[in-house]
XYZ file of N, CA, C and O in Angstrom:
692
model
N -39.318 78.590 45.538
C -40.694 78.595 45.989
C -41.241 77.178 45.908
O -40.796 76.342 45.121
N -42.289 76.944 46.817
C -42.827 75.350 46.793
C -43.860 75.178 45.680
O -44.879 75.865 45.603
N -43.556 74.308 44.910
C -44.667 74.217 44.131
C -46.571 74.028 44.153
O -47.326 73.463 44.944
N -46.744 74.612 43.195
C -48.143 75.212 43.567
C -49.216 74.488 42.995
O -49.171 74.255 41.787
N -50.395 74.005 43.830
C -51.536 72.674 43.045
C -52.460 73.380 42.876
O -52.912 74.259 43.610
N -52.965 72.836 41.365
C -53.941 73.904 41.571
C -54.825 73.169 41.306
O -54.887 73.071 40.080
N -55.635 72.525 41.837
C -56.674 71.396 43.153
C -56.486 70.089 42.167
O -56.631 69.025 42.770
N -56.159 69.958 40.607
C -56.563 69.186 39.946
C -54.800 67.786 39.840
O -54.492 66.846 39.108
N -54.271 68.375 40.842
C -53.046 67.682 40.073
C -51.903 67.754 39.189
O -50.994 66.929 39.099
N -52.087 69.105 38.387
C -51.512 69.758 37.372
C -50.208 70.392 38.173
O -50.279 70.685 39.367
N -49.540 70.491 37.732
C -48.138 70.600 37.868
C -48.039 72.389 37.608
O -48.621 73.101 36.790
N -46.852 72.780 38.892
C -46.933 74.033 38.593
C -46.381 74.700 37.211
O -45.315 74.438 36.654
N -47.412 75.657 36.791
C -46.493 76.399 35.502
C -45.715 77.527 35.729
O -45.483 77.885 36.884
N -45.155 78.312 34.478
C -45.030 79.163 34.905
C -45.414 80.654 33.504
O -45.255 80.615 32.284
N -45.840 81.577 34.233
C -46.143 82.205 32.939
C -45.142 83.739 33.359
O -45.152 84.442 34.369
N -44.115 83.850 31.720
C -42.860 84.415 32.114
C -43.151 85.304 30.790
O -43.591 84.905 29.711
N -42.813 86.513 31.139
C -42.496 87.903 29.880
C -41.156 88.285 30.268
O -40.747 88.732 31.340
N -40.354 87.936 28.838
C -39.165 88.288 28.658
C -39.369 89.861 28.392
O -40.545 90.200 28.262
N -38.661 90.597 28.320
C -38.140 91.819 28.648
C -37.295 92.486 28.049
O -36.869 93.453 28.681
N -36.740 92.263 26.679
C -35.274 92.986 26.507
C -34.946 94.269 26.182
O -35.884 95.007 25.881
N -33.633 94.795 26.167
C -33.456 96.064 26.141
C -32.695 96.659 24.234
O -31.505 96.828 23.970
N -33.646 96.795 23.475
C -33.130 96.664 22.295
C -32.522 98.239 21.772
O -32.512 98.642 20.609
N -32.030 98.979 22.997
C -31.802 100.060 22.872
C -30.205 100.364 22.151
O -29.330 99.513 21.991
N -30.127 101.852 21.775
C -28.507 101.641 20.951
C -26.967 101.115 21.503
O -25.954 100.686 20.951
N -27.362 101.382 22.830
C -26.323 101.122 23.867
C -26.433 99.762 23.967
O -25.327 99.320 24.280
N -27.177 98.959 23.860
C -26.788 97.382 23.689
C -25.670 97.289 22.478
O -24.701 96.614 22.828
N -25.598 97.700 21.414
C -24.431 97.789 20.721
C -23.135 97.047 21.159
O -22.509 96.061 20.770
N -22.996 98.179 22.365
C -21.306 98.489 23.190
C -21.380 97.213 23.672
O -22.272 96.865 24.445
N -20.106 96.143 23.095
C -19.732 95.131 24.391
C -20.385 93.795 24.203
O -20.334 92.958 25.105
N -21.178 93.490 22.731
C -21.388 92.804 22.613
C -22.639 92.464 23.729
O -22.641 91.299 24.126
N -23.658 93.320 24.252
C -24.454 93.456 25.275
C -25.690 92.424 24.457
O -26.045 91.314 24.854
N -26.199 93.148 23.225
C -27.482 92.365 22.717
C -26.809 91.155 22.366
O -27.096 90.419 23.311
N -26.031 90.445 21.522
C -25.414 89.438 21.623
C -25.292 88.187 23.207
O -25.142 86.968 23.128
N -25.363 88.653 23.931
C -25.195 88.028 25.118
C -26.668 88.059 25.608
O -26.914 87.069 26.297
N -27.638 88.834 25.468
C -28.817 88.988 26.036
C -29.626 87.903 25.373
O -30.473 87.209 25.935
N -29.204 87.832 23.907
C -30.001 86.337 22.940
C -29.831 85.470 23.178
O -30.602 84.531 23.379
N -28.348 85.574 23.241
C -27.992 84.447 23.854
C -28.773 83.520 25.280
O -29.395 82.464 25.401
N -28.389 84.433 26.027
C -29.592 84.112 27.506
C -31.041 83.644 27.183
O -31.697 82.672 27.559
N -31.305 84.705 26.334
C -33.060 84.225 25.940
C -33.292 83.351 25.193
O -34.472 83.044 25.024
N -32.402 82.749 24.590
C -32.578 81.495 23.778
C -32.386 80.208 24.714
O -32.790 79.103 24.354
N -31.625 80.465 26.165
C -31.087 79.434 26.664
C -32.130 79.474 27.995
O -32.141 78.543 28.800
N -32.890 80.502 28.116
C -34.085 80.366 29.076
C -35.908 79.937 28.851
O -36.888 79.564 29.496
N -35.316 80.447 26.938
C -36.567 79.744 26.677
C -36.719 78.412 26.242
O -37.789 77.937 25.862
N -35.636 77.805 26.297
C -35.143 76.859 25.840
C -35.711 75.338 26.982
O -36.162 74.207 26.802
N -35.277 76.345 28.319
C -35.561 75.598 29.558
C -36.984 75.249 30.243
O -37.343 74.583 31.214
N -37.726 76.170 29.074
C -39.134 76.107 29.711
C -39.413 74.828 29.376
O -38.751 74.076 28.660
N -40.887 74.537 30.185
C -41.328 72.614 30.378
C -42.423 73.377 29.362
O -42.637 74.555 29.075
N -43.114 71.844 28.893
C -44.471 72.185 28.096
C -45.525 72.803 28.276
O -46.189 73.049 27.269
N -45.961 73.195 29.419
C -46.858 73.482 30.061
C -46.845 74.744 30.149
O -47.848 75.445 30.280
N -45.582 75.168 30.078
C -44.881 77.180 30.651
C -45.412 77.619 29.300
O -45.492 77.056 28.208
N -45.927 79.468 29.998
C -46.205 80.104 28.821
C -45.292 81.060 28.852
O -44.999 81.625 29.906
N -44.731 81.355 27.685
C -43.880 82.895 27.647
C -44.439 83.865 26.715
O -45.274 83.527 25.875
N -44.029 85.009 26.828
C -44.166 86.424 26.071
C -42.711 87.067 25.931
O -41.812 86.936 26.763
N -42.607 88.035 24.317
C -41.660 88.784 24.446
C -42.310 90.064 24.269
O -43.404 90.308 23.760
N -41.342 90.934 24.840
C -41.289 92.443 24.649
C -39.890 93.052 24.282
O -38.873 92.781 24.920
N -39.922 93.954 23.128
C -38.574 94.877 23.502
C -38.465 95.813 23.391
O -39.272 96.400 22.671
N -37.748 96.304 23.823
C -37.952 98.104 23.702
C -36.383 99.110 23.710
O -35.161 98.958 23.716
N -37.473 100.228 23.705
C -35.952 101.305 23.372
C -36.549 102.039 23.920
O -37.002 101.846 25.048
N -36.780 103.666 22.855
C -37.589 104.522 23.226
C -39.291 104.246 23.797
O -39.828 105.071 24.537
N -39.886 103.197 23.412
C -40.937 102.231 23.503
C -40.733 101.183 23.535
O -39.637 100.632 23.431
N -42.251 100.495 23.759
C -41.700 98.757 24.202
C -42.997 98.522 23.168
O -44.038 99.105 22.866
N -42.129 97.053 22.745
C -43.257 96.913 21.383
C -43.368 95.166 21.584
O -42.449 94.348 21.609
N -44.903 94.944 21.719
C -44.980 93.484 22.135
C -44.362 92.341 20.562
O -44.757 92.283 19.398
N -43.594 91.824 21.094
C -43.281 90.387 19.922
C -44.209 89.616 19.947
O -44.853 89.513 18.903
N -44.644 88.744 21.206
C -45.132 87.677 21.022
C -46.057 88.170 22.621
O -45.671 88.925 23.514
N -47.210 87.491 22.513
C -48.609 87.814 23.570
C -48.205 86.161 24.156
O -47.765 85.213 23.507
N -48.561 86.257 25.692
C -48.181 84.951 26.226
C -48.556 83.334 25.338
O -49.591 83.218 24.682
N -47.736 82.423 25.442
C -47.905 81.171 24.672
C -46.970 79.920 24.961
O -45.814 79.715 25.332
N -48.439 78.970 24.475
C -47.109 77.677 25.244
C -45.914 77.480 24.168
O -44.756 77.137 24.403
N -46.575 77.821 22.794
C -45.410 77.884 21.360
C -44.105 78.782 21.718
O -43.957 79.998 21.590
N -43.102 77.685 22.263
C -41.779 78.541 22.716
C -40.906 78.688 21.610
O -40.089 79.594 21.453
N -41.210 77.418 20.602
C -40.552 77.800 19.716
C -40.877 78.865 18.789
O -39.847 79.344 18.316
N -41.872 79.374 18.385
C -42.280 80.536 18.103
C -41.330 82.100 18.957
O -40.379 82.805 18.620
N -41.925 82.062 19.728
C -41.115 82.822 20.540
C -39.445 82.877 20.251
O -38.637 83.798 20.130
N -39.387 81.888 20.220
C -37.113 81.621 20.244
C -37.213 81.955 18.914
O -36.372 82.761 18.514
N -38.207 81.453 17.943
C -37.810 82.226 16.400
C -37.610 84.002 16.186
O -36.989 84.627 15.327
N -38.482 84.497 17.446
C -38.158 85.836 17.307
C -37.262 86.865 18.144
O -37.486 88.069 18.269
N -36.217 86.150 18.682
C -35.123 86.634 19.726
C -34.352 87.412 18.188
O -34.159 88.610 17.977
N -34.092 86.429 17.453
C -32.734 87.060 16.140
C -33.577 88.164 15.711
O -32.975 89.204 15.442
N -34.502 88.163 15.621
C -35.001 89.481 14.696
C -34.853 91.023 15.628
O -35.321 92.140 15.407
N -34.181 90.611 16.488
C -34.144 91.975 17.693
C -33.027 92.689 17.271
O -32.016 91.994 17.169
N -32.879 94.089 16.942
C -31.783 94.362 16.417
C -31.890 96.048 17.424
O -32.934 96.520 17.876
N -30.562 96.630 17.540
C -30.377 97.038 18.821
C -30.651 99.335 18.131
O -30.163 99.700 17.061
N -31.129 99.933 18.687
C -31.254 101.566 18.620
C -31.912 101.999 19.195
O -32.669 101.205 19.753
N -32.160 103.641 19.530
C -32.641 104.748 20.092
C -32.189 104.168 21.493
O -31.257 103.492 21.928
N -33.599 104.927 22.087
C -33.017 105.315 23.468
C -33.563 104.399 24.220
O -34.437 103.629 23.823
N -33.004 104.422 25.562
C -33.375 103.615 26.905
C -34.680 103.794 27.542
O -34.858 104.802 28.227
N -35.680 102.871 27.384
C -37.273 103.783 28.442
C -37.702 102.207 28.754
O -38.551 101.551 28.150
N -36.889 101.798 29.848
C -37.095 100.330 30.007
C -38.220 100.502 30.877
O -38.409 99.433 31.457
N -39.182 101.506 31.282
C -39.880 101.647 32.434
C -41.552 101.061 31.254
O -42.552 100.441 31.617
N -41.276 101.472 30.206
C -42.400 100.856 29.217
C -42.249 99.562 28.454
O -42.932 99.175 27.507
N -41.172 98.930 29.072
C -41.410 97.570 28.518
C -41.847 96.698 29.810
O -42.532 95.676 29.849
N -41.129 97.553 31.031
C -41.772 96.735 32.162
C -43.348 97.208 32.607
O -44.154 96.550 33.265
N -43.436 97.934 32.298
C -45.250 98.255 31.827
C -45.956 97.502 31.445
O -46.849 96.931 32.071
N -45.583 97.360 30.079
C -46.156 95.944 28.963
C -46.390 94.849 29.650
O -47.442 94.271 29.925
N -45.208 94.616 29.912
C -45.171 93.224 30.601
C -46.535 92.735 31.886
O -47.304 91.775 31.850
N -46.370 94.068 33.144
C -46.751 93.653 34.131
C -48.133 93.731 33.330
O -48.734 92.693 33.611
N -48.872 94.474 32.489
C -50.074 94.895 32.151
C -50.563 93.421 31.175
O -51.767 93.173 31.119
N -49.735 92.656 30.563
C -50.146 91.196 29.922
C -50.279 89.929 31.177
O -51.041 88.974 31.019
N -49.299 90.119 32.587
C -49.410 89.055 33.350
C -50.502 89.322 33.924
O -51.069 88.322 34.364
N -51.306 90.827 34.185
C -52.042 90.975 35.400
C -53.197 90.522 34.600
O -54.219 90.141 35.172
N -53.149 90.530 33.960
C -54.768 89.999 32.448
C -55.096 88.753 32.268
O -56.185 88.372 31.841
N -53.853 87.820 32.695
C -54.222 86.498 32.543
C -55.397 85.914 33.851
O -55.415 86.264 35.031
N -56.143 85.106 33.272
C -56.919 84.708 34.335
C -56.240 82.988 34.986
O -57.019 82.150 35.440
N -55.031 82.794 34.919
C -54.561 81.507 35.140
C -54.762 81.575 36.653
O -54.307 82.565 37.225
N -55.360 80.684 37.332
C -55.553 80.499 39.025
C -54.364 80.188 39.711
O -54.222 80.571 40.872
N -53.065 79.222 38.852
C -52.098 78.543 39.663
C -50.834 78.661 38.539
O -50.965 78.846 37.329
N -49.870 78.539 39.117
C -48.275 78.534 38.732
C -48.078 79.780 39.217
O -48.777 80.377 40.035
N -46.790 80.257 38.508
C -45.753 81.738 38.969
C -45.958 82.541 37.842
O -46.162 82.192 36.679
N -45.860 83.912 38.438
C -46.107 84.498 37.252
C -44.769 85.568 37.275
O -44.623 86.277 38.270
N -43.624 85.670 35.935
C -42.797 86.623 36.112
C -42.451 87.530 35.378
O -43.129 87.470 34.352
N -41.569 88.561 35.344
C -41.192 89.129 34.299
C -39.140 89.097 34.555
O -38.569 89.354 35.615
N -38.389 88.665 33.078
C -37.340 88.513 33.248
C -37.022 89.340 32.239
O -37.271 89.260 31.036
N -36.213 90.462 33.119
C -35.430 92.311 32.383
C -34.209 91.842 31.801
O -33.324 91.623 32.628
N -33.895 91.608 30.494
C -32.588 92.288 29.859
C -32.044 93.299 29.489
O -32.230 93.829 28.394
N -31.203 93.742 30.478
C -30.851 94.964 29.700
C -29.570 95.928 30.262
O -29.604 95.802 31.486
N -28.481 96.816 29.902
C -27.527 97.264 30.157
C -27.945 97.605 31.480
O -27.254 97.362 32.469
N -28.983 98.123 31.518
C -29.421 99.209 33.029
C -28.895 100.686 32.725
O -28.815 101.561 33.587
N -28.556 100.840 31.418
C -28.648 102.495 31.124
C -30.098 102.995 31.149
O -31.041 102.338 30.708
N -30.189 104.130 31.664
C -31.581 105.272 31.338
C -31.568 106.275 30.887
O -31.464 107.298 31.564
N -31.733 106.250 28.841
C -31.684 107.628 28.910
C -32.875 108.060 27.838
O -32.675 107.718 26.672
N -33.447 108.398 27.977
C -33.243 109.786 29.017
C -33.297 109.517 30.545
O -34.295 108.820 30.734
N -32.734 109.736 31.585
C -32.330 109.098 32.676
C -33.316 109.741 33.317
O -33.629 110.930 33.248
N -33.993 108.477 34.227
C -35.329 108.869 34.908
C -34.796 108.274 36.280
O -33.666 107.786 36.270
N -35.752 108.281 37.822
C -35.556 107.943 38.780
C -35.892 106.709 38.896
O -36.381 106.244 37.866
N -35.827 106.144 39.596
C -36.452 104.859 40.374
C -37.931 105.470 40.844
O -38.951 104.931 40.414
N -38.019 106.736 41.835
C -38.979 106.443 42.239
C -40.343 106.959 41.607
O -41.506 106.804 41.978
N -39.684 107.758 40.313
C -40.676 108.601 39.746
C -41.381 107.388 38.153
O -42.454 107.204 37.578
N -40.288 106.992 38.090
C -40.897 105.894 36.892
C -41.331 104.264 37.517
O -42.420 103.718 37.340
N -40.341 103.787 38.158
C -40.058 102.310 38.901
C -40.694 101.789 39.992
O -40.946 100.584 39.971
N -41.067 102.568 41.123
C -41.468 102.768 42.552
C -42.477 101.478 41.995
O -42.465 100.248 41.937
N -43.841 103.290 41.427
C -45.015 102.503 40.755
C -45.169 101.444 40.287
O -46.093 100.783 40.763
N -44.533 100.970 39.424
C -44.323 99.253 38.402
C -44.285 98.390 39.502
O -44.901 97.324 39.481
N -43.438 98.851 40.721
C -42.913 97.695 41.685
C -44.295 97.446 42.375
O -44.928 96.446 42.035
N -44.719 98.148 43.163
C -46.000 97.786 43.833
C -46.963 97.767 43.035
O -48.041 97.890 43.617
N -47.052 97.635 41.623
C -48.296 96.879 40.546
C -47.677 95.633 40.762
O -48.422 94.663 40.905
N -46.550 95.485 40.809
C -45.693 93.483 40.618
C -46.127 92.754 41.934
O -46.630 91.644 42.109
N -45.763 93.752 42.802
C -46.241 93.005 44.214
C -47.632 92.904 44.512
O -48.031 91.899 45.100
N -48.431 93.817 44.183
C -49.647 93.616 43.872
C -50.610 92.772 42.867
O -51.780 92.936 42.522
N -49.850 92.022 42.617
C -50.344 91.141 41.508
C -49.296 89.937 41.620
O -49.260 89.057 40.760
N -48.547 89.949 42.598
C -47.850 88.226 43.099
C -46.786 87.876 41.895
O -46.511 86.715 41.589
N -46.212 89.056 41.239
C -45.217 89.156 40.206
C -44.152 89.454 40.575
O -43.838 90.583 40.950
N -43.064 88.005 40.502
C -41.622 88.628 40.672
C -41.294 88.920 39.686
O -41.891 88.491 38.699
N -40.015 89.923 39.547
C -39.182 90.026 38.381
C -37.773 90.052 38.857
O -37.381 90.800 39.752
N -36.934 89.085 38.130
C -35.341 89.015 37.845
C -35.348 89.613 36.623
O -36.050 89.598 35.612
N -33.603 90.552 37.313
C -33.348 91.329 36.192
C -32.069 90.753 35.732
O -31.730 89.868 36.518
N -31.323 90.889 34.879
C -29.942 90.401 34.096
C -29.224 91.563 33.264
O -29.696 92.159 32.296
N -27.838 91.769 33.931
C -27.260 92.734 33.686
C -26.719 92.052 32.045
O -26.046 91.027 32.159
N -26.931 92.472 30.790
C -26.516 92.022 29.666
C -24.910 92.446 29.552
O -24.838 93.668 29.680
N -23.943 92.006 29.406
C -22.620 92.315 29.422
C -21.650 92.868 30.297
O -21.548 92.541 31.479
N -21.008 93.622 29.777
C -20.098 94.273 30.712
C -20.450 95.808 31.014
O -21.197 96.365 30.211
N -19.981 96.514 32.082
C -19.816 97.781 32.423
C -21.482 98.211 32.221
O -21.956 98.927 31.339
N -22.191 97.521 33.347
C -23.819 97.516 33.039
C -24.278 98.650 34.449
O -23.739 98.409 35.529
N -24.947 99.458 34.386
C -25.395 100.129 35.682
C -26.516 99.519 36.129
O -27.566 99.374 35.502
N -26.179 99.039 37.619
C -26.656 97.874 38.357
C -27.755 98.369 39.409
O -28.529 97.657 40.048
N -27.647 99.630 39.431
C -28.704 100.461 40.576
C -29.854 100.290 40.393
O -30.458 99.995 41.424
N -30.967 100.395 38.727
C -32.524 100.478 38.733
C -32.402 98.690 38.573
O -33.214 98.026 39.217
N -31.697 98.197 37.979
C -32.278 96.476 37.850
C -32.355 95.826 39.075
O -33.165 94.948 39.372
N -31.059 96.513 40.109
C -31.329 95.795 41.275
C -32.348 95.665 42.740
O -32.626 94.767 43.536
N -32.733 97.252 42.543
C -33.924 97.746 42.947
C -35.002 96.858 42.573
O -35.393 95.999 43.364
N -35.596 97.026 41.230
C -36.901 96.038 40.752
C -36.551 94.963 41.021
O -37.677 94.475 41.119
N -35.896 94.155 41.231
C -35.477 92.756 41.542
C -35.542 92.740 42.951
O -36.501 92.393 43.640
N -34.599 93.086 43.264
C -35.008 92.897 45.108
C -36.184 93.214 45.747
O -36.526 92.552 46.727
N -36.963 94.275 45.277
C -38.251 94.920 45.769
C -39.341 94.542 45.291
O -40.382 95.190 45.403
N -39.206 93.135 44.530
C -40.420 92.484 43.999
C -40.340 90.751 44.490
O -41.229 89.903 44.416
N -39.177 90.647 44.911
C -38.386 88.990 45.319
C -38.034 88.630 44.917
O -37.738 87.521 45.363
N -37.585 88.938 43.655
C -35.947 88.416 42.591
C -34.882 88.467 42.840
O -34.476 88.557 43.999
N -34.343 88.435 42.097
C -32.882 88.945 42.435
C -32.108 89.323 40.813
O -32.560 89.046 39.702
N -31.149 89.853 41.068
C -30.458 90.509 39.567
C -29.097 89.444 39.863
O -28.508 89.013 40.854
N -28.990 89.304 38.298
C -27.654 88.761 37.869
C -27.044 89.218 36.553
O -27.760 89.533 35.603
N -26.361 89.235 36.528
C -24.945 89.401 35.489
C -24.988 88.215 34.298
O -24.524 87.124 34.630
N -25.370 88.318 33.305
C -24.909 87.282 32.131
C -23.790 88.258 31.579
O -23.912 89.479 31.479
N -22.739 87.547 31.255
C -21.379 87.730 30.099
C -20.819 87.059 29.288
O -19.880 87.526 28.643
């Protein structure tokens, strides 16, 4: 995307809610292991100016950190994520879109970046949980990339929200 002025000169930001999936099935495969990994190496990349947020979830999504330019704050609380219960990634991407749409920032990008196996269980639809989330994202100028955490990841709901918001999904291993 072309970068965005917002009248004063200021350089585009970006304001990003991480996403992860701290459910039991991250376990298998060394999945949460690889997902910290990523989030340490994306928050790592942010410029001074970028704000991030975490969320993680299982059966619920439970906010870590409320958006902030303190990344290192944030990267202090990736290790404390430790992996159980069940899959209900449809309420962490809730969280998320419901903290970006609140900000009153006029200029930069605003995203949400999904870690997670792409298991659902209790296994819900796309269009009965996901549809909705998607046209709140597009409705509010929110992409989200999703990231398949490891191996043997089901690629169907991450790739959906990603493509149907202007992301795209990828594979970390």
């Amino acid at each position: 995307k072309p970068p965005i002025d917002s009248g004063e000169g200021d350089s585009t930001s970006i304001d990003v809610v991480f996403v992860i999936d701290a459910s039991g099935s991250m376990r298998s495969y060394s999945r949460l292991t690889t997902a910290k990994e990523a989030l340490h190496t994306f928050i790592g990349a942010l410029s001074e100016s970028d704000r991030a947020a975490l969320i993680k979830f299982n059966t619920s999504a439970t906010i870590l950190s409320n958006l902030t330019t303190d990344k290192v704050s944030v990267d202090s609380l990736v290790d404390s994520i430790y992996a159980g219960g069940d899959t209900s990634m449809y309420t962490g991407f809730s969280e998320a879109l419901n903290m970006l749409s609140k900000t009153e920032e006029t200029y930069g990008y605003k995203m949400i970046i999904i870690l997670s196996d792409g298991s659902d269980v209790p296994s819900t639809s796309y269009d009965s949980k996901y549809a909705p989330l998607v046209q709140q994202a597009n409705d509010n100028n929110i992409v989200v990339y999703t990231i398949g955490a490891g191996t043997s990841v089901d690629t169907s709901i991450l790739t959906k929200i990603a493509t149907n918001t202007g992301g795209s999904y990828y594979n970390a291993t």
